[in-house]
mmCIF file of C-alpha atoms in Angstrom:
data_model
loop_
_atom_site.group_PDB
_atom_site.id
_atom_site.type_symbol
_atom_site.label_atom_id
_atom_site.label_comp_id
_atom_site.label_asym_id
_atom_site.label_seq_id
_atom_site.Cartn_x
_atom_site.Cartn_y
_atom_site.Cartn_z
ATOM 1 C CA UNK A 28 125.770 114.884 197.907
ATOM 2 C CA UNK A 29 128.109 111.974 198.278
ATOM 3 C CA UNK A 30 126.748 108.645 199.618
ATOM 4 C CA UNK A 31 129.317 108.858 202.496
ATOM 5 C CA UNK A 32 127.684 112.217 203.621
ATOM 6 C CA UNK A 33 124.254 110.952 203.194
ATOM 7 C CA UNK A 34 124.585 107.769 205.055
ATOM 8 C CA UNK A 35 126.657 109.480 207.901
ATOM 9 C CA UNK A 36 123.546 111.626 208.540
ATOM 10 C CA UNK A 37 121.400 108.642 208.457
ATOM 11 C CA UNK A 38 123.545 106.888 210.933
ATOM 12 C CA UNK A 39 123.560 109.825 213.280
ATOM 13 C CA UNK A 40 119.699 109.940 213.078
ATOM 14 C CA UNK A 41 119.511 106.210 213.629
ATOM 15 C CA UNK A 42 121.686 106.394 216.817
ATOM 16 C CA UNK A 43 118.892 108.441 218.466
ATOM 17 C CA UNK A 44 116.251 105.729 217.922
ATOM 18 C CA UNK A 45 115.844 103.050 220.491
ATOM 19 C CA UNK A 46 113.955 99.981 218.996
ATOM 20 C CA UNK A 47 111.850 97.951 221.219
ATOM 21 C CA UNK A 48 111.088 94.927 219.030
ATOM 22 C CA UNK A 49 113.654 92.480 220.313
ATOM 23 C CA UNK A 50 115.650 91.659 223.369
ATOM 24 C CA UNK A 51 119.484 91.484 222.902
ATOM 25 C CA UNK A 52 121.472 91.333 226.060
ATOM 26 C CA UNK A 53 122.362 94.780 226.895
ATOM 27 C CA UNK A 54 124.703 93.788 229.561
ATOM 28 C CA UNK A 55 126.924 92.170 227.131
ATOM 29 C CA UNK A 56 126.858 95.021 224.527
ATOM 30 C CA UNK A 57 128.663 98.263 225.283
ATOM 31 C CA UNK A 58 128.600 101.165 222.734
ATOM 32 C CA UNK A 59 132.039 102.178 221.645
ATOM 33 C CA UNK A 60 132.216 105.517 223.176
ATOM 34 C CA UNK A 61 135.895 106.199 222.879
ATOM 35 C CA UNK A 62 136.871 105.061 219.425
ATOM 36 C CA UNK A 63 140.205 106.918 219.136
ATOM 37 C CA UNK A 64 141.687 104.876 222.065
ATOM 38 C CA UNK A 65 140.399 101.492 220.769
ATOM 39 C CA UNK A 66 141.647 102.208 217.253
ATOM 40 C CA UNK A 67 145.149 103.007 218.640
ATOM 41 C CA UNK A 68 145.056 99.705 220.633
ATOM 42 C CA UNK A 69 143.769 97.675 217.517
ATOM 43 C CA UNK A 70 146.562 98.864 215.314
ATOM 44 C CA UNK A 71 149.352 98.208 217.785
ATOM 45 C CA UNK A 72 151.177 94.985 218.161
ATOM 46 C CA UNK A 73 148.453 92.349 218.540
ATOM 47 C CA UNK A 74 150.640 89.340 219.438
ATOM 48 C CA UNK A 75 150.433 85.881 217.783
ATOM 49 C CA UNK A 76 147.141 84.023 216.867
ATOM 50 C CA UNK A 77 147.759 81.471 219.586
ATOM 51 C CA UNK A 78 144.591 81.764 221.480
ATOM 52 C CA UNK A 79 145.795 84.668 223.541
ATOM 53 C CA UNK A 80 148.653 83.153 225.739
ATOM 54 C CA UNK A 81 151.054 85.837 224.589
ATOM 55 C CA UNK A 82 151.243 89.171 222.780
ATOM 56 C CA UNK A 83 149.540 92.464 223.417
ATOM 57 C CA UNK A 84 145.871 92.573 224.208
ATOM 58 C CA UNK A 85 143.684 94.371 221.565
ATOM 59 C CA UNK A 86 140.367 96.145 221.837
ATOM 60 C CA UNK A 87 138.169 96.234 218.834
ATOM 61 C CA UNK A 88 135.036 98.026 218.012
ATOM 62 C CA UNK A 89 132.284 95.983 216.289
ATOM 63 C CA UNK A 90 129.420 97.938 214.597
ATOM 64 C CA UNK A 91 126.211 95.791 214.696
ATOM 65 C CA UNK A 92 122.708 97.159 214.455
ATOM 66 C CA UNK A 93 120.274 99.240 216.497
ATOM 67 C CA UNK A 94 118.642 97.830 219.683
ATOM 68 C CA UNK A 95 115.948 95.388 218.643
ATOM 69 C CA UNK A 96 117.706 93.918 215.555
ATOM 70 C CA UNK A 97 119.189 90.511 215.272
ATOM 71 C CA UNK A 98 122.551 91.912 214.810
ATOM 72 C CA UNK A 99 122.383 93.668 218.013
ATOM 73 C CA UNK A 100 121.930 90.157 219.675
ATOM 74 C CA UNK A 101 124.725 88.800 217.522
ATOM 75 C CA UNK A 102 127.025 91.518 218.976
ATOM 76 C CA UNK A 103 126.648 90.114 222.614
ATOM 77 C CA UNK A 104 127.629 86.692 221.421
ATOM 78 C CA UNK A 105 130.640 87.992 219.377
ATOM 79 C CA UNK A 106 131.729 90.083 222.291
ATOM 80 C CA UNK A 107 131.959 86.948 224.513
ATOM 81 C CA UNK A 108 133.351 84.500 221.798
ATOM 82 C CA UNK A 109 135.810 86.450 219.735
ATOM 83 C CA UNK A 110 138.273 87.356 222.432
ATOM 84 C CA UNK A 111 139.006 83.625 222.954
ATOM 85 C CA UNK A 112 141.128 83.663 219.799
ATOM 86 C CA UNK A 113 143.075 86.871 220.707
ATOM 87 C CA UNK A 114 145.691 87.637 223.401
ATOM 88 C CA UNK A 115 144.587 87.521 226.976
ATOM 89 C CA UNK A 116 142.789 90.639 228.068
ATOM 90 C CA UNK A 117 141.509 91.489 224.598
ATOM 91 C CA UNK A 118 138.054 92.999 224.237
ATOM 92 C CA UNK A 119 135.174 93.379 221.656
ATOM 93 C CA UNK A 120 133.044 96.292 222.060
ATOM 94 C CA UNK A 121 129.826 95.710 220.111
ATOM 95 C CA UNK A 122 128.057 99.075 219.329
ATOM 96 C CA UNK A 123 124.290 98.958 219.272
ATOM 97 C CA UNK A 124 124.053 101.263 216.248
ATOM 98 C CA UNK A 125 124.522 101.012 212.449
ATOM 99 C CA UNK A 126 122.912 99.110 209.569
ATOM 100 C CA UNK A 127 123.611 97.126 206.428
ATOM 101 C CA UNK A 128 124.224 100.167 204.178
ATOM 102 C CA UNK A 129 126.258 102.253 206.546
ATOM 103 C CA UNK A 130 128.413 99.510 208.250
ATOM 104 C CA UNK A 131 130.650 98.985 205.334
ATOM 105 C CA UNK A 132 131.410 102.739 205.112
ATOM 106 C CA UNK A 133 131.994 102.948 208.883
ATOM 107 C CA UNK A 134 134.576 99.996 208.744
ATOM 108 C CA UNK A 135 136.154 101.166 205.571
ATOM 109 C CA UNK A 136 136.852 104.580 207.014
ATOM 110 C CA UNK A 137 138.212 103.114 210.330
ATOM 111 C CA UNK A 138 135.482 104.380 212.691
ATOM 112 C CA UNK A 139 135.067 100.553 213.551
ATOM 113 C CA UNK A 140 137.560 97.748 213.147
ATOM 114 C CA UNK A 141 134.746 95.063 212.651
ATOM 115 C CA UNK A 142 131.266 95.183 211.197
ATOM 116 C CA UNK A 143 128.212 92.867 210.590
ATOM 117 C CA UNK A 144 126.763 93.248 207.145
ATOM 118 C CA UNK A 145 124.841 91.495 204.483
ATOM 119 C CA UNK A 146 126.863 89.672 201.759
ATOM 120 C CA UNK A 147 124.928 91.687 199.106
ATOM 121 C CA UNK A 148 125.334 95.177 200.532
ATOM 122 C CA UNK A 149 128.985 94.412 201.261
ATOM 123 C CA UNK A 150 129.389 93.491 197.627
ATOM 124 C CA UNK A 151 127.709 96.659 196.460
ATOM 125 C CA UNK A 152 129.954 98.666 198.788
ATOM 126 C CA UNK A 153 133.097 96.976 197.680
ATOM 127 C CA UNK A 154 132.364 97.552 193.965
ATOM 128 C CA UNK A 155 130.831 101.048 194.302
ATOM 129 C CA UNK A 156 127.455 99.562 193.030
ATOM 130 C CA UNK A 157 123.793 100.227 193.552
ATOM 131 C CA UNK A 158 123.414 103.018 196.164
ATOM 132 C CA UNK A 159 127.170 103.452 196.582
ATOM 133 C CA UNK A 160 128.732 106.050 194.460
ATOM 134 C CA UNK A 161 132.321 105.135 195.106
ATOM 135 C CA UNK A 162 133.959 101.802 195.898
ATOM 136 C CA UNK A 163 135.030 100.766 199.399
ATOM 137 C CA UNK A 164 137.483 98.359 198.099
ATOM 138 C CA UNK A 165 139.536 97.976 201.319
ATOM 139 C CA UNK A 166 136.779 95.802 202.852
ATOM 140 C CA UNK A 167 137.684 92.140 203.583
ATOM 141 C CA UNK A 168 135.633 89.189 204.793
ATOM 142 C CA UNK A 169 136.292 87.236 208.002
ATOM 143 C CA UNK A 170 133.266 84.842 208.087
ATOM 144 C CA UNK A 171 130.137 84.452 206.110
ATOM 145 C CA UNK A 172 126.885 82.464 206.120
ATOM 146 C CA UNK A 173 126.243 83.425 209.811
ATOM 147 C CA UNK A 174 122.453 83.124 209.157
ATOM 148 C CA UNK A 175 119.580 83.407 206.618
ATOM 149 C CA UNK A 176 117.636 86.638 206.198
ATOM 150 C CA UNK A 177 114.273 86.064 204.335
ATOM 151 C CA UNK A 178 112.456 89.002 202.601
ATOM 152 C CA UNK A 179 108.769 88.762 203.553
ATOM 153 C CA UNK A 180 105.676 90.962 203.334
ATOM 154 C CA UNK A 181 103.046 90.756 205.894
ATOM 155 C CA UNK A 182 99.519 92.573 206.044
ATOM 156 C CA UNK A 183 96.888 92.842 208.595
ATOM 157 C CA UNK A 184 94.368 90.170 207.755
ATOM 158 C CA UNK A 185 91.567 92.761 208.212
ATOM 159 C CA UNK A 186 93.128 95.243 205.772
ATOM 160 C CA UNK A 187 90.996 93.957 202.873
ATOM 161 C CA UNK A 188 93.674 93.090 200.516
ATOM 162 C CA UNK A 189 96.520 90.417 200.227
ATOM 163 C CA UNK A 190 97.887 90.852 196.727
ATOM 164 C CA UNK A 191 100.231 93.662 195.686
ATOM 165 C CA UNK A 192 99.535 93.156 192.092
ATOM 166 C CA UNK A 193 95.799 94.098 192.824
ATOM 167 C CA UNK A 194 96.979 97.120 194.738
ATOM 168 C CA UNK A 195 99.048 98.261 191.639
ATOM 169 C CA UNK A 196 96.318 97.509 189.114
ATOM 170 C CA UNK A 197 93.406 99.118 190.946
ATOM 171 C CA UNK A 198 95.271 101.778 192.884
ATOM 172 C CA UNK A 199 94.041 100.458 196.212
ATOM 173 C CA UNK A 200 94.826 102.939 199.053
ATOM 174 C CA UNK A 201 97.029 100.990 201.402
ATOM 175 C CA UNK A 202 98.919 102.106 204.586
ATOM 176 C CA UNK A 203 102.428 100.945 204.809
ATOM 177 C CA UNK A 204 105.415 100.931 207.270
ATOM 178 C CA UNK A 205 108.779 100.996 205.778
ATOM 179 C CA UNK A 206 112.134 101.579 207.293
ATOM 180 C CA UNK A 207 113.858 104.984 206.866
ATOM 181 C CA UNK A 208 115.660 105.881 203.656
ATOM 182 C CA UNK A 209 119.091 104.521 203.283
ATOM 183 C CA UNK A 210 118.270 101.337 205.186
ATOM 184 C CA UNK A 211 118.601 98.118 203.321
ATOM 185 C CA UNK A 212 115.051 97.228 204.119
ATOM 186 C CA UNK A 213 113.770 100.486 202.522
ATOM 187 C CA UNK A 214 115.905 99.822 199.498
ATOM 188 C CA UNK A 215 114.666 96.371 198.935
ATOM 189 C CA UNK A 216 110.940 97.282 199.626
ATOM 190 C CA UNK A 217 111.215 100.016 196.910
ATOM 191 C CA UNK A 218 112.591 97.316 194.474
ATOM 192 C CA UNK A 219 109.706 94.965 195.337
ATOM 193 C CA UNK A 220 107.157 97.798 194.667
ATOM 194 C CA UNK A 221 109.021 98.650 191.502
ATOM 195 C CA UNK A 222 108.559 94.981 190.368
ATOM 196 C CA UNK A 223 104.834 95.574 190.654
ATOM 197 C CA UNK A 224 104.996 98.775 188.742
ATOM 198 C CA UNK A 225 104.562 101.269 191.695
ATOM 199 C CA UNK A 226 106.438 103.599 193.996
ATOM 200 C CA UNK A 227 105.960 104.971 197.528
ATOM 201 C CA UNK A 228 104.833 108.095 195.911
ATOM 202 C CA UNK A 229 102.152 106.259 194.106
ATOM 203 C CA UNK A 230 100.734 104.908 197.206
ATOM 204 C CA UNK A 231 100.410 108.335 198.605
ATOM 205 C CA UNK A 232 98.863 109.667 195.441
ATOM 206 C CA UNK A 233 96.261 106.867 195.550
ATOM 207 C CA UNK A 234 95.187 108.035 199.012
ATOM 208 C CA UNK A 235 97.299 105.613 201.091
ATOM 209 C CA UNK A 236 100.010 106.337 203.687
ATOM 210 C CA UNK A 237 103.700 105.638 203.894
ATOM 211 C CA UNK A 238 105.127 105.800 207.404
ATOM 212 C CA UNK A 239 109.028 105.658 207.745
ATOM 213 C CA UNK A 240 109.880 104.191 210.997
ATOM 214 C CA UNK A 241 112.111 101.708 212.715
ATOM 215 C CA UNK A 242 111.115 98.125 213.478
ATOM 216 C CA UNK A 243 109.727 98.875 216.965
ATOM 217 C CA UNK A 244 107.629 101.777 215.802
ATOM 218 C CA UNK A 245 106.359 99.952 212.720
ATOM 219 C CA UNK A 246 105.184 97.106 214.828
ATOM 220 C CA UNK A 247 103.285 99.685 217.210
ATOM 221 C CA UNK A 248 101.769 101.425 214.020
ATOM 222 C CA UNK A 249 100.356 98.103 212.718
ATOM 223 C CA UNK A 250 99.183 97.100 216.204
ATOM 224 C CA UNK A 251 97.304 100.476 216.452
ATOM 225 C CA UNK A 252 95.876 100.360 213.053
ATOM 226 C CA UNK A 253 97.780 103.277 211.819
ATOM 227 C CA UNK A 254 99.393 101.076 209.058
ATOM 228 C CA UNK A 255 98.613 97.663 208.001
ATOM 229 C CA UNK A 256 101.754 96.390 205.881
ATOM 230 C CA UNK A 257 105.338 96.039 206.171
ATOM 231 C CA UNK A 258 107.945 94.375 203.869
ATOM 232 C CA UNK A 259 111.486 93.756 205.224
ATOM 233 C CA UNK A 260 114.044 91.044 205.812
ATOM 234 C CA UNK A 261 113.738 88.837 208.845
ATOM 235 C CA UNK A 262 115.304 85.877 210.485
ATOM 236 C CA UNK A 263 113.633 82.905 211.904
ATOM 237 C CA UNK A 264 112.737 83.706 215.484
ATOM 238 C CA UNK A 265 112.710 87.585 214.635
ATOM 239 C CA UNK A 266 111.420 89.127 217.847
ATOM 240 C CA UNK A 267 109.537 91.971 216.157
ATOM 241 C CA UNK A 268 107.611 89.791 213.768
ATOM 242 C CA UNK A 269 106.919 87.278 216.639
ATOM 243 C CA UNK A 270 105.355 90.013 218.685
ATOM 244 C CA UNK A 271 103.302 91.411 215.739
ATOM 245 C CA UNK A 272 102.021 88.002 214.630
ATOM 246 C CA UNK A 273 101.087 87.196 218.314
ATOM 247 C CA UNK A 274 99.073 90.311 218.940
ATOM 248 C CA UNK A 275 97.484 90.935 215.520
ATOM 249 C CA UNK A 276 96.101 88.508 212.816
ATOM 250 C CA UNK A 277 98.622 88.895 209.949
ATOM 251 C CA UNK A 278 98.684 87.333 206.584
ATOM 252 C CA UNK A 279 101.909 86.410 205.067
ATOM 253 C CA UNK A 280 102.089 87.202 201.330
ATOM 254 C CA UNK A 281 103.547 84.707 198.953
ATOM 255 C CA UNK A 282 105.639 86.506 196.152
ATOM 256 C CA UNK A 283 105.145 85.117 192.627
ATOM 257 C CA UNK A 284 107.834 82.684 191.387
ATOM 258 C CA UNK A 285 108.747 85.026 188.531
ATOM 259 C CA UNK A 286 109.632 87.790 190.967
ATOM 260 C CA UNK A 287 111.691 85.425 193.061
ATOM 261 C CA UNK A 288 113.578 84.436 189.931
ATOM 262 C CA UNK A 289 114.148 87.887 188.948
ATOM 263 C CA UNK A 290 115.589 88.974 192.380
ATOM 264 C CA UNK A 291 117.903 85.861 192.334
ATOM 265 C CA UNK A 292 118.925 85.959 188.761
ATOM 266 C CA UNK A 293 119.263 89.665 188.148
ATOM 267 C CA UNK A 294 119.647 91.278 191.462
ATOM 268 C CA UNK A 295 122.081 88.925 193.260
ATOM 269 C CA UNK A 296 119.787 87.524 196.079
ATOM 270 C CA UNK A 297 119.718 83.813 197.084
ATOM 271 C CA UNK A 298 116.546 81.624 196.735
ATOM 272 C CA UNK A 299 115.245 80.873 200.267
ATOM 273 C CA UNK A 300 112.251 79.287 201.864
ATOM 274 C CA UNK A 301 110.894 80.369 205.209
ATOM 275 C CA UNK A 302 109.756 77.202 206.883
ATOM 276 C CA UNK A 303 106.240 76.798 208.061
ATOM 277 C CA UNK A 304 105.254 77.740 211.557
ATOM 278 C CA UNK A 305 108.128 80.116 212.249
ATOM 279 C CA UNK A 306 105.419 82.674 213.321
ATOM 280 C CA UNK A 307 101.796 82.480 214.433
ATOM 281 C CA UNK A 308 99.479 82.547 211.355
ATOM 282 C CA UNK A 309 102.277 81.334 208.965
ATOM 283 C CA UNK A 310 101.297 77.771 208.559
ATOM 284 C CA UNK A 311 102.801 77.173 205.160
ATOM 285 C CA UNK A 312 106.257 77.445 203.702
ATOM 286 C CA UNK A 313 106.937 80.882 202.163
ATOM 287 C CA UNK A 314 109.093 80.833 199.003
ATOM 288 C CA UNK A 315 111.133 84.032 198.841
ATOM 289 C CA UNK A 316 114.774 85.351 198.223
ATOM 290 C CA UNK A 317 117.266 86.479 200.796
ATOM 291 C CA UNK A 318 120.630 87.363 201.996
ATOM 292 C CA UNK A 319 123.124 86.173 204.751
ATOM 293 C CA UNK A 320 125.007 88.056 207.441
ATOM 294 C CA UNK A 321 128.786 88.406 207.380
ATOM 295 C CA UNK A 322 131.484 89.459 209.731
ATOM 296 C CA UNK A 323 133.902 91.821 208.050
ATOM 297 C CA UNK A 324 136.807 94.083 208.495
ATOM 298 C CA UNK A 325 139.221 96.362 206.401
ATOM 299 C CA UNK A 326 142.728 95.745 205.144
ATOM 300 C CA UNK A 327 143.914 97.640 208.285
ATOM 301 C CA UNK A 328 143.249 94.883 210.618
ATOM 302 C CA UNK A 329 146.427 92.891 211.265
ATOM 303 C CA UNK A 330 146.668 89.376 209.880
ATOM 304 C CA UNK A 331 147.106 87.687 213.201
ATOM 305 C CA UNK A 332 144.041 89.440 214.643
ATOM 306 C CA UNK A 333 141.846 88.322 211.554
ATOM 307 C CA UNK A 334 143.380 84.755 212.032
ATOM 308 C CA UNK A 335 142.462 84.680 215.800
ATOM 309 C CA UNK A 336 138.915 85.863 215.117
ATOM 310 C CA UNK A 337 138.424 83.208 212.488
ATOM 311 C CA UNK A 338 139.721 80.645 214.788
ATOM 312 C CA UNK A 339 137.538 81.795 217.696
ATOM 313 C CA UNK A 340 134.432 81.522 215.559
ATOM 314 C CA UNK A 341 135.250 78.095 214.121
ATOM 315 C CA UNK A 342 136.219 76.609 217.318
ATOM 316 C CA UNK A 343 133.239 77.751 219.157
ATOM 317 C CA UNK A 344 130.461 77.041 216.717
ATOM 318 C CA UNK A 345 127.962 75.832 219.428
ATOM 319 C CA UNK A 346 128.397 78.898 221.491
ATOM 320 C CA UNK A 347 127.845 80.952 218.401
ATOM 321 C CA UNK A 348 124.705 79.123 217.521
ATOM 322 C CA UNK A 349 123.480 79.434 221.096
ATOM 323 C CA UNK A 350 123.541 83.149 220.795
ATOM 324 C CA UNK A 351 120.411 83.528 218.517
ATOM 325 C CA UNK A 352 118.009 81.185 216.779
ATOM 326 C CA UNK A 353 119.069 82.559 213.372
ATOM 327 C CA UNK A 354 122.704 81.692 214.008
ATOM 328 C CA UNK A 355 121.853 77.885 213.799
ATOM 329 C CA UNK A 356 122.792 78.081 210.088
ATOM 330 C CA UNK A 357 126.518 78.876 211.021
ATOM 331 C CA UNK A 358 129.166 76.240 210.427
ATOM 332 C CA UNK A 359 132.886 76.322 210.236
ATOM 333 C CA UNK A 360 132.829 74.660 206.809
ATOM 334 C CA UNK A 361 130.574 77.391 205.317
ATOM 335 C CA UNK A 362 132.245 80.317 207.033
ATOM 336 C CA UNK A 363 134.872 80.808 204.444
ATOM 337 C CA UNK A 364 132.606 80.281 201.387
ATOM 338 C CA UNK A 365 133.182 83.404 199.252
ATOM 339 C CA UNK A 366 129.323 83.499 198.328
ATOM 340 C CA UNK A 367 128.553 84.135 201.848
ATOM 341 C CA UNK A 368 130.740 87.244 202.169
ATOM 342 C CA UNK A 369 130.431 89.029 198.936
ATOM 343 C CA UNK A 370 133.927 90.558 199.279
ATOM 344 C CA UNK A 371 137.435 89.134 199.255
ATOM 345 C CA UNK A 372 138.687 87.111 202.338
ATOM 346 C CA UNK A 373 141.137 88.710 204.672
ATOM 347 C CA UNK A 374 144.601 87.108 204.361
ATOM 348 C CA UNK A 375 144.776 86.383 208.058
ATOM 349 C CA UNK A 376 141.393 84.674 208.062
ATOM 350 C CA UNK A 377 142.343 82.872 204.935
ATOM 351 C CA UNK A 378 145.575 81.511 206.593
ATOM 352 C CA UNK A 379 143.448 80.019 209.459
ATOM 353 C CA UNK A 380 140.848 78.397 207.094
ATOM 354 C CA UNK A 381 143.636 76.826 204.934
ATOM 355 C CA UNK A 382 145.511 75.581 208.120
ATOM 356 C CA UNK A 383 142.279 74.126 209.526
ATOM 357 C CA UNK A 384 141.652 72.200 206.234
ATOM 358 C CA UNK A 385 138.519 74.295 205.468
ATOM 359 C CA UNK A 386 139.977 75.980 202.308
ATOM 360 C CA UNK A 387 142.177 74.645 199.685
#
């Protein structure tokens, strides 16, 4: 089955799940229920990129992540800020659905005009690499380095183990929560287990348990003792991990440096360090690897619309940062760095960055 069909089914299933781990502002995020009308509006005359004083208003659909994710919260911020660079009356509808692996497909095929993604998964989608069986080469970046996502592994302190190498060597039966198949967190978790020489099937064969669940359910599973471990990417201030660490004694696992070097040098991740005391029980820095979030579109987005969005982002940096703790990383200077996007820059956004003196 083609990846497009597989991930469409995954996305449909994910839309039925309501995560409870984090609180985005639901009043600012409206699911895009009538995509046909908004697509027609977005493809019409959008007017000039003059801050919205003239031209025809546009309505754009932005695919973020499910309720409870950081991206869901980002959507509320972008819905407020991005129209400032577009003609008067323009709107951004941030949809509380999607994910890192499906968002590039949804934007490429025109279901949404804008998407939030990871630089790494965007790169995979653009080139038809990794889990993608075909290239989605009409994807274009608007801004990168919105944040830093750190890959971490946490285990209940009373689980009786803290070293994945010991688990693999001694076939220790462990009970893990992992996000559903097709999710970026699931894919990277399986890569981490592969580094240690084991698979999810091995965990089950050794008498353990693998629960496939969203963040909210995973937190409840660990709190209830149904599972004791989760490995996923998080931001500073991640609400689900904050809740988990505040209610259960958790141990943050330090990955070996060789593993970090492998994921950075061979798999395309960036080296990152989660500062100490981001969460209860995490009293030391955690060396790891990570990715960063991007705002992207397709080649169908008009140049002046992409220009206006880039302008709104870079002229409202403090308002962007106020939207979520993780967005503190965002700067106008780093927004156009190609390393933070993983895909080519949209020519309209590129024009803005050049005129603003941010790009040569």
